[in-house]
Amino acid sequence: MQNKYLYSLCMLLIIGALVVGATLILKNEETKEKEETDLTVVTSFYPMYVMVDNLTEGVEGIRLQNLSEPETGCLHDFTLTPEDMKLLSTADVFVINGSGAESFLEDVMKAYPKLACVNATEELEGLSEEVGMHAWLSSKLYAKEIRQVAKGLKALCPSASEQITRNEKAYLSKVKEIRDLAKEVKAQLKDKDISEVILFSEAYMGLAEELCLKTVCLLDLDEERQVSSGEVAEVMDAVANHPKSFLIAEDPYGKDTAETVKRQTGIPVLYLDTLTRGSYEKDRYIVGMKKNLETIREVIHEIN
């Protein structure tokens, strides 16, 4: 009798082990299949990440990662690290702004020639390099970038096409609110006969064009840029010759020079967000651009 019980116990243990083993094998196969069907999308920098994060919301099978951290900002002098190259080696899709913003693009495509690249500004014609490199700061151009990126993602992930289209429409409706606000600010500037601006960063050129503001003086300042006395004199002359202009700079890069000009001339100075860094929130662009436009609206009353 005892042998019979031992035999039954052994059989139960064997059956249990087989069931557990089969379950683990099935789970491993499911995990492997999921990994093989996942699409890894890497974005070149912060503005592209925020855009793609909105476009891929709720889409299964897409893994989104960003190449550079928010502190990096614009990519003019960005150098790829070994970690960046390792990340790109796992990517199926590389989403970029284009227009020269990613100076390292040639090296990436040489290292990974089969990597699919979605260029947000690829079909935007007639843009200067300066405007194209910072196209997201124009809500009009940003909407076009969204459509271009959505088109590329749907072509590479057709199974998610419907969800990406829904996300595209939803995000474009939010961007339209920013576009409408930009039109209001443009009309208010026109009513006050304000049509000129001084810029301390080329990043704002697209925004200036959207608001029909002519750039009468440009200094492209960054953390390493030293301003000469001749350049300061040039800015002073621009203020004197264009009394209804105002100055846009990026904090902190252009702040010292901008405050010097403000003290000596009284010109209104605005510090606007370039939207190249910050928290990874889906509404980061919407909130940031709305604040930029409201800041410009407020200064209109200071200009005589």
Tab-separated table of C-alpha atoms in Angstrom:
chain	number	residue	atom	x	y	z
A	1	MET	CA	0.000	0.000	0.000
A	2	GLN	CA	2.842	2.336	0.913
A	3	ASN	CA	4.507	1.698	-2.444
A	4	LYS	CA	1.245	2.572	-4.174
A	5	TYR	CA	1.096	5.935	-2.412
A	6	LEU	CA	4.718	6.646	-3.252
A	7	TYR	CA	4.069	5.786	-6.866
A	8	SER	CA	1.032	8.120	-7.011
A	9	LEU	CA	3.009	10.922	-5.373
A	10	CYS	CA	5.853	10.522	-7.840
A	11	MET	CA	3.440	10.593	-10.767
A	12	LEU	CA	1.811	13.778	-9.455
A	13	LEU	CA	5.201	15.434	-9.055
A	14	ILE	CA	6.233	14.404	-12.559
A	15	ILE	CA	2.970	15.675	-14.059
A	16	GLY	CA	3.300	18.929	-12.117
A	17	ALA	CA	6.853	19.411	-13.327
A	18	LEU	CA	5.782	18.776	-16.906
A	19	VAL	CA	2.936	21.315	-16.633
A	20	VAL	CA	5.227	23.959	-15.142
A	21	GLY	CA	7.875	23.250	-17.767
A	22	ALA	CA	5.382	23.485	-20.608
A	23	THR	CA	4.022	26.766	-19.208
A	24	LEU	CA	7.505	28.265	-18.994
A	25	ILE	CA	8.287	27.180	-22.542
A	26	LEU	CA	5.069	28.769	-23.829
A	27	LYS	CA	5.776	31.998	-21.945
A	28	ASN	CA	9.325	32.116	-23.288
A	29	GLU	CA	8.034	31.573	-26.813
A	30	GLU	CA	5.432	34.321	-26.350
A	31	THR	CA	8.092	36.696	-25.003
A	32	LYS	CA	10.435	35.843	-27.866
A	33	GLU	CA	7.655	36.327	-30.417
A	34	LYS	CA	6.711	39.677	-28.856
A	35	GLU	CA	10.332	40.856	-28.912
A	36	GLU	CA	10.620	39.857	-32.551
A	37	THR	CA	7.439	41.736	-33.507
A	38	ASP	CA	8.164	44.866	-31.416
A	39	LEU	CA	9.300	47.960	-33.294
A	40	THR	CA	11.978	49.943	-31.489
A	41	VAL	CA	11.725	53.636	-32.347
A	42	VAL	CA	14.565	55.952	-31.331
A	43	THR	CA	14.178	59.730	-31.562
A	44	SER	CA	17.123	62.054	-32.135
A	45	PHE	CA	16.298	64.559	-29.410
A	46	TYR	CA	13.649	65.946	-27.092
A	47	PRO	CA	11.153	67.669	-29.445
A	48	MET	CA	11.002	64.579	-31.655
A	49	TYR	CA	10.443	62.348	-28.632
A	50	VAL	CA	7.473	64.413	-27.428
A	51	MET	CA	5.955	64.290	-30.910
A	52	VAL	CA	6.364	60.532	-31.381
A	53	ASP	CA	5.174	59.875	-27.835
A	54	ASN	CA	1.882	61.524	-28.785
A	55	LEU	CA	1.650	59.694	-32.104
A	56	THR	CA	2.265	56.247	-30.606
A	57	GLU	CA	0.111	56.528	-27.497
A	58	GLY	CA	-1.757	53.268	-26.922
A	59	VAL	CA	0.032	51.493	-29.775
A	60	GLU	CA	1.120	48.004	-28.795
A	61	GLY	CA	4.388	46.678	-30.126
A	62	ILE	CA	6.224	50.019	-30.311
A	63	ARG	CA	9.042	50.751	-27.899
A	64	LEU	CA	10.045	54.412	-27.834
A	65	GLN	CA	13.416	55.676	-26.622
A	66	ASN	CA	15.227	58.985	-26.929
A	67	LEU	CA	18.813	59.327	-28.085
A	68	SER	CA	19.826	62.366	-26.081
A	69	GLU	CA	18.678	63.560	-22.697
A	70	PRO	CA	16.707	66.833	-22.324
A	71	GLU	CA	19.789	68.661	-20.951
A	72	THR	CA	21.443	68.250	-24.346
A	73	GLY	CA	19.102	70.756	-26.003
A	74	CYS	CA	19.785	71.429	-29.688
A	75	LEU	CA	22.179	69.065	-31.398
A	76	HIS	CA	24.563	71.505	-33.078
A	77	ASP	CA	27.602	70.261	-31.177
A	78	PHE	CA	26.263	66.929	-29.959
A	79	THR	CA	28.636	63.967	-30.148
A	80	LEU	CA	27.349	60.412	-30.091
A	81	THR	CA	28.508	58.358	-27.114
A	82	PRO	CA	29.139	54.592	-27.139
A	83	GLU	CA	25.832	54.238	-25.278
A	84	ASP	CA	24.061	56.165	-28.060
A	85	MET	CA	25.547	53.909	-30.716
A	86	LYS	CA	24.557	50.842	-28.713
A	87	LEU	CA	20.996	52.142	-28.490
A	88	LEU	CA	20.888	52.807	-32.229
A	89	SER	CA	22.112	49.270	-32.883
A	90	THR	CA	18.838	48.031	-31.379
A	91	ALA	CA	16.640	50.491	-33.288
A	92	ASP	CA	14.303	49.676	-36.160
A	93	VAL	CA	13.335	53.300	-36.797
A	94	PHE	CA	15.223	56.550	-36.243
A	95	VAL	CA	13.019	59.672	-36.153
A	96	ILE	CA	14.877	62.928	-36.800
A	97	ASN	CA	14.053	66.589	-37.308
A	98	GLY	CA	16.345	66.829	-40.326
A	99	SER	CA	17.406	70.022	-42.136
A	100	GLY	CA	20.875	69.647	-40.639
A	101	ALA	CA	19.813	69.534	-36.986
A	102	GLU	CA	21.440	66.136	-36.501
A	103	SER	CA	25.040	66.749	-37.535
A	104	PHE	CA	25.896	63.135	-36.688
A	105	LEU	CA	23.322	61.616	-39.074
A	106	GLU	CA	25.850	60.627	-41.733
A	107	ASP	CA	27.881	58.662	-39.183
A	108	VAL	CA	24.759	56.881	-37.955
A	109	MET	CA	23.600	55.851	-41.413
A	110	LYS	CA	27.104	54.690	-42.311
A	111	ALA	CA	27.213	52.504	-39.205
A	112	TYR	CA	23.646	51.221	-39.637
A	113	PRO	CA	22.757	51.417	-43.342
A	114	LYS	CA	19.602	49.316	-42.902
A	115	LEU	CA	18.164	51.584	-40.205
A	116	ALA	CA	14.871	53.138	-41.356
A	117	CYS	CA	14.963	56.925	-40.975
A	118	VAL	CA	11.883	59.154	-40.719
A	119	ASN	CA	12.791	62.781	-41.479
A	120	ALA	CA	10.238	65.260	-40.103
A	121	THR	CA	11.224	68.106	-42.456
A	122	GLU	CA	11.826	65.983	-45.550
A	123	GLU	CA	8.888	67.398	-47.515
A	124	LEU	CA	9.013	70.958	-46.169
A	125	GLU	CA	10.133	73.059	-49.103
A	126	GLY	CA	11.514	76.577	-49.212
A	127	LEU	CA	12.891	76.625	-45.675
A	128	SER	CA	16.178	78.215	-44.761
A	129	GLU	CA	18.515	75.906	-42.861
A	130	GLU	CA	18.091	77.984	-39.704
A	131	VAL	CA	14.298	77.704	-39.780
A	132	GLY	CA	14.299	74.029	-40.766
A	133	MET	CA	16.682	73.084	-37.965
A	134	HIS	CA	14.192	74.494	-35.442
A	135	ALA	CA	10.937	73.882	-37.323
A	136	TRP	CA	8.998	72.853	-34.208
A	137	LEU	CA	9.118	76.446	-32.908
A	138	SER	CA	6.680	77.391	-35.666
A	139	SER	CA	3.311	75.786	-34.918
A	140	LYS	CA	2.526	75.857	-38.639
A	141	LEU	CA	5.687	73.904	-39.499
A	142	TYR	CA	5.310	71.643	-36.482
A	143	ALA	CA	1.900	70.501	-37.734
A	144	LYS	CA	3.506	69.566	-41.049
A	145	GLU	CA	6.248	67.687	-39.211
A	146	ILE	CA	3.618	65.717	-37.307
A	147	ARG	CA	1.925	64.649	-40.533
A	148	GLN	CA	5.245	63.623	-42.078
A	149	VAL	CA	6.328	61.566	-39.072
A	150	ALA	CA	2.907	59.933	-38.758
A	151	LYS	CA	3.084	59.004	-42.436
A	152	GLY	CA	6.498	57.399	-41.943
A	153	LEU	CA	5.471	55.479	-38.833
A	154	LYS	CA	2.326	54.129	-40.485
A	155	ALA	CA	4.348	52.903	-43.457
A	156	LEU	CA	6.764	51.077	-41.151
A	157	CYS	CA	4.112	49.756	-38.771
A	158	PRO	CA	0.966	49.216	-40.887
A	159	SER	CA	-0.731	47.131	-38.196
A	160	ALA	CA	-0.869	50.256	-36.001
A	161	SER	CA	-1.931	52.604	-38.793
A	162	GLU	CA	-5.453	53.232	-37.490
A	163	GLN	CA	-4.310	54.031	-33.948
A	164	ILE	CA	-1.519	56.291	-35.183
A	165	THR	CA	-4.032	58.125	-37.389
A	166	ARG	CA	-6.340	58.664	-34.408
A	167	ASN	CA	-3.441	59.950	-32.344
A	168	GLU	CA	-2.320	62.179	-35.209
A	169	LYS	CA	-5.739	63.824	-35.454
A	170	ALA	CA	-5.968	64.282	-31.696
A	171	TYR	CA	-2.521	65.852	-31.446
A	172	LEU	CA	-3.057	68.068	-34.477
A	173	SER	CA	-6.236	69.399	-32.883
A	174	LYS	CA	-4.173	70.506	-29.877
A	175	VAL	CA	-1.530	72.067	-32.103
A	176	LYS	CA	-4.303	73.890	-33.990
A	177	GLU	CA	-5.155	75.699	-30.758
A	178	ILE	CA	-1.570	76.942	-30.635
A	179	ARG	CA	-1.754	77.883	-34.310
A	180	ASP	CA	-4.946	79.869	-33.663
A	181	LEU	CA	-3.276	81.648	-30.747
A	182	ALA	CA	-0.312	82.494	-32.990
A	183	LYS	CA	-2.713	84.043	-35.505
A	184	GLU	CA	-4.254	86.153	-32.736
A	185	VAL	CA	-0.846	87.376	-31.582
A	186	LYS	CA	0.160	88.118	-35.182
A	187	ALA	CA	-2.983	90.221	-35.647
A	188	GLN	CA	-2.314	92.126	-32.423
A	189	LEU	CA	1.256	92.847	-33.494
A	190	LYS	CA	-0.022	94.124	-36.820
A	191	ASP	CA	-2.606	96.348	-35.131
A	192	LYS	CA	0.180	97.963	-33.098
A	193	ASP	CA	2.378	98.274	-36.208
A	194	ILE	CA	5.041	96.031	-34.658
A	195	SER	CA	6.828	94.160	-37.417
A	196	GLU	CA	10.489	93.899	-36.365
A	197	VAL	CA	12.407	91.810	-33.876
A	198	ILE	CA	15.991	91.317	-32.676
A	199	LEU	CA	16.966	87.698	-32.017
A	200	PHE	CA	19.726	86.296	-29.840
A	201	SER	CA	19.210	82.786	-31.203
A	202	GLU	CA	18.493	81.491	-34.707
A	203	ALA	CA	16.107	78.998	-33.097
A	204	TYR	CA	13.397	81.685	-33.013
A	205	MET	CA	13.522	82.512	-36.717
A	206	GLY	CA	10.646	80.181	-37.599
A	207	LEU	CA	8.474	81.666	-34.876
A	208	ALA	CA	9.334	85.181	-36.059
A	209	GLU	CA	8.327	84.273	-39.608
A	210	GLU	CA	5.057	82.772	-38.402
A	211	LEU	CA	4.240	86.058	-36.668
A	212	CYS	CA	5.331	88.097	-39.723
A	213	LEU	CA	8.193	89.673	-37.804
A	214	LYS	CA	11.266	90.763	-39.718
A	215	THR	CA	14.563	89.923	-38.017
A	216	VAL	CA	16.561	93.166	-38.091
A	217	CYS	CA	19.501	91.824	-36.076
A	218	LEU	CA	20.608	88.289	-35.223
A	219	LEU	CA	23.195	87.035	-32.752
A	220	ASP	CA	23.246	83.259	-32.426
A	221	LEU	CA	24.346	82.816	-28.824
A	222	ASP	CA	25.029	79.612	-26.921
A	223	GLU	CA	26.930	78.545	-23.809
A	224	GLU	CA	30.335	78.898	-25.523
A	225	ARG	CA	29.680	81.987	-27.629
A	226	GLN	CA	31.531	85.165	-26.654
A	227	VAL	CA	29.950	88.440	-27.746
A	228	SER	CA	32.324	91.065	-29.110
A	229	SER	CA	32.031	94.786	-28.458
A	230	GLY	CA	31.380	95.265	-32.166
A	231	GLU	CA	28.390	92.940	-32.010
A	232	VAL	CA	26.993	94.781	-29.006
A	233	ALA	CA	27.350	98.044	-30.936
A	234	GLU	CA	25.525	96.440	-33.867
A	235	VAL	CA	22.631	95.516	-31.590
A	236	MET	CA	22.533	99.041	-30.160
A	237	ASP	CA	22.344	100.468	-33.671
A	238	ALA	CA	19.514	98.084	-34.534
A	239	VAL	CA	17.547	99.219	-31.486
A	240	ALA	CA	18.101	102.875	-32.391
A	241	ASN	CA	17.090	102.360	-36.019
A	242	HIS	CA	14.073	100.165	-35.211
A	243	PRO	CA	12.410	101.767	-32.175
A	244	LYS	CA	9.288	99.576	-32.334
A	245	SER	CA	11.222	96.320	-32.186
A	246	PHE	CA	11.709	93.983	-29.235
A	247	LEU	CA	14.363	91.417	-28.347
A	248	ILE	CA	13.987	87.648	-27.933
A	249	ALA	CA	16.704	85.641	-26.186
A	250	GLU	CA	17.166	82.249	-24.578
A	251	ASP	CA	17.812	82.069	-20.870
A	252	PRO	CA	20.582	81.652	-19.818
A	253	TYR	CA	22.700	81.871	-22.983
A	254	GLY	CA	21.795	85.363	-24.116
A	255	LYS	CA	20.723	86.842	-20.817
A	256	ASP	CA	23.825	88.845	-19.872
A	257	THR	CA	24.035	90.617	-23.224
A	258	ALA	CA	20.269	91.063	-23.439
A	259	GLU	CA	20.100	92.672	-20.005
A	260	THR	CA	22.966	95.002	-20.931
A	261	VAL	CA	21.103	96.119	-24.047
A	262	LYS	CA	17.889	96.514	-22.065
A	263	ARG	CA	19.552	98.716	-19.423
A	264	GLN	CA	21.093	100.986	-22.026
A	265	THR	CA	18.172	101.254	-24.439
A	266	GLY	CA	14.998	100.270	-22.602
A	267	ILE	CA	14.045	97.755	-25.308
A	268	PRO	CA	11.602	95.049	-24.127
A	269	VAL	CA	13.395	91.707	-23.724
A	270	LEU	CA	11.647	88.331	-23.790
A	271	TYR	CA	13.107	84.974	-22.786
A	272	LEU	CA	11.336	82.212	-24.673
A	273	ASP	CA	11.480	78.451	-24.311
A	274	THR	CA	13.171	76.606	-27.197
A	275	LEU	CA	11.378	73.420	-26.071
A	276	THR	CA	14.544	71.341	-26.367
A	277	ARG	CA	14.593	70.094	-22.791
A	278	GLY	CA	12.239	69.346	-19.940
A	279	SER	CA	10.096	66.588	-18.521
A	280	TYR	CA	8.839	63.782	-20.722
A	281	GLU	CA	5.211	64.894	-20.681
A	282	LYS	CA	2.958	64.574	-23.713
A	283	ASP	CA	1.647	68.157	-23.443
A	284	ARG	CA	5.109	69.679	-23.002
A	285	TYR	CA	5.049	71.273	-26.468
A	286	ILE	CA	1.502	72.589	-26.124
A	287	VAL	CA	2.132	74.138	-22.707
A	288	GLY	CA	5.523	75.573	-23.704
A	289	MET	CA	4.380	77.157	-26.968
A	290	LYS	CA	1.282	78.629	-25.355
A	291	LYS	CA	3.470	80.265	-22.719
A	292	ASN	CA	5.824	81.613	-25.414
A	293	LEU	CA	2.978	83.215	-27.348
A	294	GLU	CA	1.361	84.643	-24.220
A	295	THR	CA	4.729	86.165	-23.291
A	296	ILE	CA	4.897	87.886	-26.679
A	297	ARG	CA	1.306	89.072	-26.332
A	298	GLU	CA	2.121	90.694	-22.984
A	299	VAL	CA	5.013	92.728	-24.395
A	300	ILE	CA	2.885	94.319	-27.115
A	301	HIS	CA	1.555	96.866	-24.622
A	302	GLU	CA	5.097	97.934	-23.665
A	303	ILE	CA	6.030	99.020	-27.184
A	304	ASN	CA	5.072	102.561	-28.172
